């Protein structure tokens, strides 16, 4: 008898000829997610994965629930043997479960599947016989086939697996199965959530952060590193590019109309991020913008920002209310870090009355008041890359 974790993944993306490719990427991502857990083994069998040979079950479960492409997992007991053995172990498991729940009455049903036809009982018989044994053993149990408190599962394959817990996972698609994008990662609440959403669709991330030392402190940089690190729990390794942005901001501040500073800054951020994306093999940019949230996020501003680059810009939060974004941030574990009070670069050079309806021609004219190409090149030459 051995403890294992049965791992289920989505059927939808597995249709068609990409199946083995997706399975390979997903298997690899599971292995990466469990890299720090000693000795654990992941094997692939009949449209499932199994995690085996671990001691810290909670750690394995915790890591797997964050792997995109997994649908659910079940801690199970793997046994070999006849029906009597199945019944004995099932009783033991059910007994422990009922003790844990400590309720006077509970409803259940047995589900069974027989993939190994050499097993002498068919699944209907297993279901019926095991149900009867459990009923007899535990007077507090009643059968309810429609809406039971607990479903006890028996899967007869090469081995037999018994389980009654079904833990939902993150869903989505395996990271890396749908290319790569560059995430503009600030220290705020929104951009980590935006990155998480795109990664959930199977897109690997590289991250770009604009740092305005000494106007922004080392602590604000540490905060962004920490946010990227939290994201890697879902995405696997991320290369974080920290771009020195102060000089561009100072030049804009000195030479350009005050009310246009934000939009000009955003255009330069996009241009630099696009160059980094190309170098990193990323085919799109990702931001945490949503319509109307701040002055730089009016439709007109977003359009002028878009115009700065040729790459598609993905804004997965575009139609989200702040409150919904905050909820997701909490659920994925970035919120607590995002709300740490260290200023991000935008607050230092924020104009008092930013334009909310910028005109592209005017912005293009202002943009040329600084030596953009030289400044961009200088910033790119001084990028610090942190691999997380
Ligand atoms: P966030 O909470 O993600 O910071 P926000 O609501 O504060 O977003 P802005 O500060 O206008 O809005 O930023 C909009 C988007 O621009 C961010 O979501 C992020 O993708 C990008 N961005 C802003 N500042 C930076 C920065 N210093 N480095 C990298 N990207 C940034
Ligand atoms: Mg911000």
Short mmCIF file of C-alpha atoms and ligand atoms in Angstrom, two decimals:
data_model
loop_
_atom_site.label_atom_id
_atom_site.label_comp_id
_atom_site.label_asym_id
_atom_site.label_seq_id
_atom_site.Cartn_x
_atom_site.Cartn_y
_atom_site.Cartn_z
CA UNK A 1 0.00 0.00 0.00
CA UNK A 2 1.36 3.37 -0.99
CA UNK A 3 0.24 6.99 -0.81
CA UNK A 4 0.08 8.64 -4.21
CA UNK A 5 -1.52 11.69 -5.75
CA UNK A 6 -3.64 11.22 -8.80
CA UNK A 7 -3.38 14.15 -11.17
CA UNK A 8 -6.03 15.07 -13.77
CA UNK A 9 -5.57 17.43 -16.65
CA UNK A 10 -7.87 19.11 -19.12
CA UNK A 11 -9.40 17.22 -21.94
CA UNK A 12 -10.19 20.23 -24.07
CA UNK A 13 -6.67 21.18 -25.05
CA UNK A 14 -5.75 17.57 -25.51
CA UNK A 15 -7.99 17.03 -28.49
CA UNK A 16 -6.23 16.45 -31.76
CA UNK A 17 -2.66 16.04 -32.76
CA UNK A 18 -1.10 18.33 -30.17
CA UNK A 19 -1.94 15.96 -27.39
CA UNK A 20 1.45 14.46 -26.79
CA UNK A 21 3.14 17.85 -27.03
CA UNK A 22 0.84 19.38 -24.38
CA UNK A 23 1.25 16.35 -22.15
CA UNK A 24 5.00 16.61 -22.39
CA UNK A 25 5.04 20.31 -21.51
CA UNK A 26 2.60 19.75 -18.64
CA UNK A 27 4.53 16.80 -17.23
CA UNK A 28 7.68 18.86 -17.34
CA UNK A 29 5.94 21.79 -15.58
CA UNK A 30 4.70 19.46 -12.82
CA UNK A 31 8.23 18.20 -12.32
CA UNK A 32 9.54 21.76 -12.15
CA UNK A 33 6.84 22.73 -9.64
CA UNK A 34 7.94 19.85 -7.40
CA UNK A 35 11.64 20.43 -7.89
CA UNK A 36 12.21 21.45 -4.30
CA UNK A 37 10.41 18.51 -2.78
CA UNK A 38 12.85 15.69 -2.08
CA UNK A 39 12.54 12.37 -3.91
CA UNK A 40 9.07 12.89 -5.32
CA UNK A 41 8.46 11.17 -8.61
CA UNK A 42 5.92 11.99 -11.30
CA UNK A 43 4.86 9.34 -13.75
CA UNK A 44 2.50 9.37 -16.69
CA UNK A 45 -0.02 6.62 -17.24
CA UNK A 46 -3.23 6.36 -19.25
CA UNK A 47 -4.19 10.00 -19.53
CA UNK A 48 -3.18 10.78 -15.94
CA UNK A 49 -0.12 11.63 -13.97
CA UNK A 50 0.73 10.19 -10.59
CA UNK A 51 2.96 11.75 -7.95
CA UNK A 52 4.66 9.09 -5.89
CA UNK A 53 7.35 8.60 -3.32
CA UNK A 54 6.98 11.75 -1.21
CA UNK A 55 6.75 12.38 2.51
CA UNK A 56 5.32 15.89 2.66
CA UNK A 57 1.92 15.41 1.03
CA UNK A 58 0.70 18.95 1.79
CA UNK A 59 3.69 20.46 0.01
CA UNK A 60 3.09 18.34 -3.09
CA UNK A 61 -0.60 19.27 -3.15
CA UNK A 62 0.14 22.94 -2.61
CA UNK A 63 2.61 23.05 -5.51
CA UNK A 64 0.40 21.11 -7.90
CA UNK A 65 -2.68 23.27 -7.37
CA UNK A 66 -0.75 26.13 -9.00
CA UNK A 67 0.29 24.29 -12.16
CA UNK A 68 -1.71 25.64 -15.10
CA UNK A 69 -3.30 22.89 -17.18
CA UNK A 70 -4.17 20.68 -14.21
CA UNK A 71 -7.86 20.32 -13.43
CA UNK A 72 -7.87 18.50 -10.12
CA UNK A 73 -5.86 16.17 -7.92
CA UNK A 74 -6.75 13.45 -5.44
CA UNK A 75 -4.59 12.05 -2.69
CA UNK A 76 -5.10 8.30 -3.05
CA UNK A 77 -4.00 4.94 -1.71
CA UNK A 78 -2.49 2.63 -4.28
CA UNK A 79 -3.02 -1.03 -3.52
CA UNK A 80 -2.70 -4.36 -5.25
CA UNK A 81 -5.04 -7.15 -4.39
CA UNK A 82 -8.53 -8.58 -4.66
CA UNK A 83 -11.86 -7.18 -3.65
CA UNK A 84 -11.39 -8.21 -0.01
CA UNK A 85 -8.27 -6.07 0.13
CA UNK A 86 -10.11 -3.16 -1.52
CA UNK A 87 -12.95 -3.46 0.98
CA UNK A 88 -10.61 -3.61 3.98
CA UNK A 89 -8.61 -0.55 2.97
CA UNK A 90 -11.77 1.32 1.98
CA UNK A 91 -13.24 0.74 5.42
CA UNK A 92 -10.11 2.03 7.05
CA UNK A 93 -10.12 5.16 4.88
CA UNK A 94 -13.80 5.81 5.40
CA UNK A 95 -13.37 5.32 9.15
CA UNK A 96 -10.66 7.95 9.26
CA UNK A 97 -12.73 10.33 7.17
CA UNK A 98 -15.80 9.93 9.39
CA UNK A 99 -13.71 10.49 12.52
CA UNK A 100 -12.37 13.68 10.97
CA UNK A 101 -15.85 14.94 10.07
CA UNK A 102 -17.37 13.86 13.39
CA UNK A 103 -20.97 14.15 12.16
CA UNK A 104 -23.87 12.06 13.30
CA UNK A 105 -24.97 11.24 9.81
CA UNK A 106 -23.37 11.45 6.41
CA UNK A 107 -24.40 10.48 2.91
CA UNK A 108 -22.11 8.82 0.38
CA UNK A 109 -21.89 6.95 -2.83
CA UNK A 110 -19.28 4.71 -4.36
CA UNK A 111 -17.93 5.43 -7.84
CA UNK A 112 -15.83 2.88 -9.60
CA UNK A 113 -14.01 2.48 -12.83
CA UNK A 114 -12.34 -0.63 -14.15
CA UNK A 115 -9.69 0.05 -16.76
CA UNK A 116 -8.06 -3.32 -16.20
CA UNK A 117 -10.51 -5.88 -17.48
CA UNK A 118 -8.52 -8.70 -15.92
CA UNK A 119 -9.99 -7.73 -12.56
CA UNK A 120 -12.78 -10.27 -12.00
CA UNK A 121 -15.54 -7.84 -10.90
CA UNK A 122 -17.04 -5.26 -13.21
CA UNK A 123 -17.40 -1.70 -12.00
CA UNK A 124 -21.14 -2.00 -11.29
CA UNK A 125 -20.50 -4.92 -8.98
CA UNK A 126 -17.61 -3.20 -7.24
CA UNK A 127 -19.81 -0.18 -6.63
CA UNK A 128 -22.68 -2.22 -5.23
CA UNK A 129 -20.62 -4.60 -3.12
CA UNK A 130 -18.37 -1.94 -1.68
CA UNK A 131 -21.35 0.31 -0.94
CA UNK A 132 -22.96 -2.53 0.98
CA UNK A 133 -19.80 -3.23 2.99
CA UNK A 134 -19.38 0.42 3.95
CA UNK A 135 -23.03 0.74 4.94
CA UNK A 136 -22.70 -2.27 7.17
CA UNK A 137 -19.49 -1.06 8.76
CA UNK A 138 -20.67 2.48 9.50
CA UNK A 139 -24.21 2.94 10.84
CA UNK A 140 -23.95 6.72 10.44
CA UNK A 141 -23.69 6.36 6.63
CA UNK A 142 -26.56 6.59 4.20
CA UNK A 143 -26.51 6.29 0.43
CA UNK A 144 -27.36 9.30 -1.66
CA UNK A 145 -26.54 8.88 -5.33
CA UNK A 146 -27.57 12.39 -6.35
CA UNK A 147 -26.03 14.73 -3.84
CA UNK A 148 -23.77 12.81 -1.45
CA UNK A 149 -21.53 14.41 1.17
CA UNK A 150 -18.71 12.22 0.02
CA UNK A 151 -17.96 10.20 -3.12
CA UNK A 152 -15.74 7.22 -2.50
CA UNK A 153 -13.78 6.30 -5.62
CA UNK A 154 -12.28 3.02 -6.73
CA UNK A 155 -10.22 2.94 -9.90
CA UNK A 156 -8.93 -0.42 -10.98
CA UNK A 157 -6.04 -0.02 -13.36
CA UNK A 158 -2.74 -1.81 -13.35
CA UNK A 159 -2.98 -1.07 -9.63
CA UNK A 160 -6.07 -0.06 -7.69
CA UNK A 161 -6.51 3.51 -6.48
CA UNK A 162 -8.83 4.51 -3.65
CA UNK A 163 -9.68 8.12 -2.89
CA UNK A 164 -12.47 10.40 -1.76
CA UNK A 165 -10.94 13.87 -2.01
CA UNK A 166 -11.03 15.94 -5.16
CA UNK A 167 -8.94 19.12 -4.91
CA UNK A 168 -9.51 21.66 -7.68
CA UNK A 169 -6.44 23.02 -9.48
CA UNK A 170 -5.85 26.20 -11.45
CA UNK A 171 -7.10 25.06 -14.87
CA UNK A 172 -5.83 26.89 -17.94
CA UNK A 173 -3.12 25.57 -20.22
CA UNK A 174 0.45 24.46 -19.59
CA UNK A 175 2.85 27.41 -19.41
CA UNK A 176 5.10 27.37 -22.44
CA UNK A 177 2.58 25.69 -24.71
CA UNK A 178 1.45 29.02 -26.14
CA UNK A 179 4.60 31.07 -26.66
CA UNK A 180 6.04 33.88 -24.59
CA UNK A 181 5.11 37.46 -23.68
CA UNK A 182 6.84 40.32 -21.88
CA UNK A 183 5.01 41.57 -18.78
CA UNK A 184 5.44 45.19 -17.74
CA UNK A 185 5.63 44.58 -14.03
CA UNK A 186 5.20 47.51 -11.65
CA UNK A 187 4.98 47.21 -7.90
CA UNK A 188 1.21 47.72 -8.06
CA UNK A 189 -1.74 45.41 -7.65
CA UNK A 190 -2.72 45.08 -11.29
CA UNK A 191 0.27 43.98 -13.32
CA UNK A 192 1.02 40.78 -11.36
CA UNK A 193 -2.61 39.74 -11.84
CA UNK A 194 -2.39 40.54 -15.56
CA UNK A 195 0.72 38.38 -15.86
CA UNK A 196 -0.93 35.54 -13.99
CA UNK A 197 -3.93 35.63 -16.32
CA UNK A 198 -1.83 35.50 -19.47
CA UNK A 199 0.36 32.75 -18.05
CA UNK A 200 -2.79 30.80 -17.30
CA UNK A 201 -3.42 30.64 -21.04
CA UNK A 202 -0.15 28.79 -21.45
CA UNK A 203 2.07 31.79 -22.17
CA UNK A 204 5.55 31.90 -20.63
CA UNK A 205 6.57 35.26 -19.17
CA UNK A 206 9.58 37.46 -19.18
CA UNK A 207 9.24 40.57 -16.99
CA UNK A 208 10.30 44.20 -17.41
CA UNK A 209 10.41 46.68 -14.55
CA UNK A 210 11.28 50.37 -14.81
CA UNK A 211 13.21 51.61 -11.85
CA UNK A 212 13.81 55.28 -11.04
CA UNK A 213 16.68 55.21 -8.62
CA UNK A 214 17.16 57.27 -6.43
CA UNK A 215 13.57 58.53 -6.66
CA UNK A 216 12.44 55.01 -5.99
CA UNK A 217 14.23 53.04 -3.35
CA UNK A 218 15.92 49.68 -3.31
CA UNK A 219 13.03 48.47 -1.27
CA UNK A 220 10.63 49.19 -4.10
CA UNK A 221 12.87 47.15 -6.38
CA UNK A 222 12.93 44.33 -3.83
CA UNK A 223 9.17 44.45 -3.80
CA UNK A 224 8.99 43.91 -7.55
CA UNK A 225 11.50 41.07 -7.33
CA UNK A 226 9.29 39.50 -4.68
CA UNK A 227 6.20 39.88 -6.90
CA UNK A 228 8.03 38.22 -9.80
CA UNK A 229 9.11 35.46 -7.42
CA UNK A 230 5.51 34.83 -6.37
CA UNK A 231 4.52 34.63 -10.04
CA UNK A 232 7.17 31.98 -10.67
CA UNK A 233 5.21 29.65 -8.40
CA UNK A 234 2.72 29.52 -11.28
CA UNK A 235 4.89 30.20 -14.30
CA UNK A 236 8.23 28.57 -13.62
CA UNK A 237 11.38 30.62 -14.06
CA UNK A 238 11.07 34.31 -15.00
CA UNK A 239 13.84 36.60 -16.18
CA UNK A 240 13.18 40.00 -14.63
CA UNK A 241 14.71 42.95 -16.49
CA UNK A 242 15.22 45.97 -14.28
CA UNK A 243 15.56 49.02 -16.52
CA UNK A 244 17.10 52.25 -15.20
CA UNK A 245 14.47 54.81 -16.16
CA UNK A 246 15.45 57.93 -14.25
CA UNK A 247 17.34 59.66 -17.00
CA UNK A 248 14.50 59.39 -19.51
CA UNK A 249 12.07 60.70 -16.91
CA UNK A 250 14.32 63.62 -16.03
CA UNK A 251 14.77 64.54 -19.68
CA UNK A 252 11.03 64.39 -20.29
CA UNK A 253 10.45 66.43 -17.12
CA UNK A 254 12.83 69.13 -18.25
CA UNK A 255 11.85 69.41 -21.89
CA UNK A 256 8.23 68.38 -22.35
CA UNK A 257 4.87 69.82 -21.31
CA UNK A 258 4.09 68.83 -17.76
CA UNK A 259 0.59 67.51 -18.47
CA UNK A 260 1.97 65.08 -21.07
CA UNK A 261 4.58 63.48 -18.83
CA UNK A 262 2.63 60.38 -17.95
CA UNK A 263 1.67 59.47 -21.47
CA UNK A 264 5.18 60.19 -22.78
CA UNK A 265 6.67 58.05 -20.05
CA UNK A 266 4.32 55.23 -20.86
CA UNK A 267 5.25 55.35 -24.52
CA UNK A 268 8.94 55.09 -23.64
CA UNK A 269 8.24 52.18 -21.34
CA UNK A 270 6.46 50.36 -24.15
CA UNK A 271 9.26 51.01 -26.63
CA UNK A 272 11.91 49.67 -24.27
CA UNK A 273 9.79 46.69 -23.26
CA UNK A 274 9.26 45.85 -26.92
CA UNK A 275 13.00 45.75 -27.57
CA UNK A 276 13.54 43.51 -24.57
CA UNK A 277 10.67 41.30 -25.70
CA UNK A 278 12.23 40.81 -29.13
CA UNK A 279 15.54 39.86 -27.55
CA UNK A 280 13.82 37.40 -25.22
CA UNK A 281 11.80 35.75 -27.97
CA UNK A 282 8.51 37.17 -26.68
CA UNK A 283 5.84 38.06 -29.22
CA UNK A 284 3.54 40.35 -27.20
CA UNK A 285 3.51 42.84 -24.34
CA UNK A 286 1.27 42.52 -21.27
CA UNK A 287 0.16 45.37 -18.99
CA UNK A 288 -2.18 45.69 -16.03
CA UNK A 289 -4.19 48.54 -17.50
CA UNK A 290 -7.98 48.71 -17.38
CA UNK A 291 -10.22 51.30 -18.97
CA UNK A 292 -10.72 54.47 -16.99
CA UNK A 293 -8.80 53.48 -13.89
CA UNK A 294 -6.45 56.48 -14.05
CA UNK A 295 -5.77 59.35 -16.47
CA UNK A 296 -3.36 57.30 -18.54
CA UNK A 297 -5.98 54.62 -19.01
CA UNK A 298 -8.66 56.49 -20.95
CA UNK A 299 -9.34 54.97 -24.35
CA UNK A 300 -7.53 57.90 -25.98
CA UNK A 301 -4.48 57.42 -23.77
CA UNK A 302 -4.41 53.68 -24.34
CA UNK A 303 -4.54 54.29 -28.08
CA UNK A 304 -1.64 56.74 -27.95
CA UNK A 305 0.32 54.30 -25.78
CA UNK A 306 -0.36 51.47 -28.23
CA UNK A 307 0.93 53.55 -31.09
CA UNK A 308 4.43 53.49 -29.59
CA UNK A 309 4.96 49.83 -30.48
CA UNK A 310 4.29 47.35 -33.27
CA UNK A 311 3.82 44.34 -31.04
CA UNK A 312 0.36 43.40 -29.84
CA UNK A 313 -0.31 44.64 -26.31
CA UNK A 314 -2.42 42.34 -24.14
CA UNK A 315 -4.41 43.95 -21.34
CA UNK A 316 -6.25 41.08 -19.70
CA UNK A 317 -7.72 43.37 -17.00
CA UNK A 318 -9.19 45.82 -19.46
CA UNK A 319 -12.79 45.30 -18.34
CA UNK A 320 -12.20 44.46 -14.69
CA UNK A 321 -13.25 46.55 -11.72
CA UNK A 322 -10.49 47.25 -9.22
CA UNK A 323 -12.29 45.24 -6.56
CA UNK A 324 -12.24 42.12 -8.75
CA UNK A 325 -8.57 42.60 -9.52
CA UNK A 326 -7.88 42.90 -5.79
CA UNK A 327 -9.73 39.67 -5.11
CA UNK A 328 -7.68 37.81 -7.67
CA UNK A 329 -4.48 39.35 -6.30
CA UNK A 330 -5.40 37.98 -2.88
CA UNK A 331 -6.24 34.56 -4.26
CA UNK A 332 -2.94 34.23 -6.12
CA UNK A 333 -0.90 35.60 -3.22
CA UNK A 334 0.44 38.88 -4.65
CA UNK A 335 -1.84 41.33 -2.83
CA UNK A 336 0.04 41.56 0.46
CA UNK A 337 3.26 42.39 -1.35
CA UNK A 338 1.61 44.80 -3.81
CA UNK A 339 0.18 46.96 -1.05
CA UNK A 340 3.51 47.53 0.67
CA UNK A 341 3.83 51.30 0.65
CA UNK A 342 7.02 51.81 -1.40
CA UNK A 343 6.49 54.39 -4.14
CA UNK A 344 6.68 53.23 -7.74
CA UNK A 345 8.35 55.30 -10.41
CA UNK A 346 5.18 56.86 -11.76
CA UNK A 347 4.27 58.71 -8.60
CA UNK A 348 7.49 60.75 -8.57
CA UNK A 349 7.06 62.38 -11.97
CA UNK A 350 3.28 62.48 -11.99
CA UNK A 351 1.88 65.72 -13.43
CA UNK A 352 -0.75 67.54 -11.43
CA UNK A 353 -3.13 67.80 -14.38
CA UNK A 354 -2.38 64.99 -16.81
CA UNK A 355 -4.01 65.08 -20.24
CA UNK A 356 -6.81 62.59 -20.42
CA UNK A 357 -7.44 62.98 -24.15
CA UNK A 358 -4.01 63.16 -25.68
CA UNK A 359 -3.72 63.91 -29.38
CA UNK A 360 -1.24 61.62 -31.09
CA UNK A 361 0.30 64.34 -33.29
CA UNK A 362 1.02 66.54 -30.28
CA UNK A 363 2.48 63.68 -28.29
CA UNK A 364 4.68 62.65 -31.22
CA UNK A 365 5.98 66.21 -31.42
CA UNK A 366 6.71 66.35 -27.66
CA UNK A 367 8.35 62.96 -27.76
CA UNK A 368 10.98 64.29 -30.17
CA UNK A 369 12.02 66.99 -27.73
CA UNK A 370 14.36 64.46 -26.14
CA UNK A 371 17.00 62.30 -27.80
CA UNK A 372 14.88 59.18 -27.44
CA UNK A 373 16.98 56.71 -29.37
CA UNK A 374 20.18 57.45 -27.46
CA UNK A 375 18.37 57.37 -24.13
CA UNK A 376 16.63 54.08 -24.95
CA UNK A 377 19.91 52.54 -25.99
CA UNK A 378 21.59 53.73 -22.82
CA UNK A 379 18.81 52.29 -20.69
CA UNK A 380 19.00 48.97 -22.53
CA UNK A 381 22.77 48.85 -22.07
CA UNK A 382 22.29 49.12 -18.33
CA UNK A 383 19.49 46.64 -17.78
CA UNK A 384 19.98 44.35 -14.82
CA UNK A 385 18.66 40.85 -15.44
CA UNK A 386 17.54 38.87 -12.42
CA UNK A 387 16.64 35.24 -12.99
CA UNK A 388 13.96 33.96 -10.65
P1 LIG B 1 -0.34 48.57 -11.39
O1 LIG B 1 -1.21 48.34 -10.19
O2 LIG B 1 -0.08 47.33 -12.17
O3 LIG B 1 0.90 49.37 -11.07
P2 LIG B 1 -1.76 50.94 -12.02
O4 LIG B 1 -3.22 50.86 -11.91
O5 LIG B 1 -0.98 51.54 -10.91
O6 LIG B 1 -1.20 49.50 -12.36
P3 LIG B 1 -0.22 52.50 -13.88
O7 LIG B 1 0.74 52.83 -12.82
O8 LIG B 1 -0.73 53.56 -14.80
O9 LIG B 1 -1.51 51.76 -13.35
O10 LIG B 1 0.42 51.40 -14.78
C1 LIG B 1 -0.28 50.76 -15.79
C2 LIG B 1 0.54 49.57 -16.26
O11 LIG B 1 1.80 49.98 -16.77
C3 LIG B 1 0.90 48.64 -15.14
O12 LIG B 1 -0.12 47.70 -14.90
C4 LIG B 1 2.16 47.98 -15.65
O13 LIG B 1 1.86 46.96 -16.58
C5 LIG B 1 2.82 49.13 -16.38
N1 LIG B 1 3.76 49.84 -15.49
C6 LIG B 1 3.56 50.95 -14.75
N2 LIG B 1 4.66 51.31 -14.06
C7 LIG B 1 5.61 50.39 -14.36
C8 LIG B 1 6.97 50.19 -13.97
N3 LIG B 1 7.58 50.99 -13.10
N4 LIG B 1 7.62 49.13 -14.50
C9 LIG B 1 7.01 48.29 -15.37
N5 LIG B 1 5.74 48.43 -15.76
C10 LIG B 1 5.04 49.46 -15.28
MG1 LIG B 2 1.17 51.49 -10.80
#
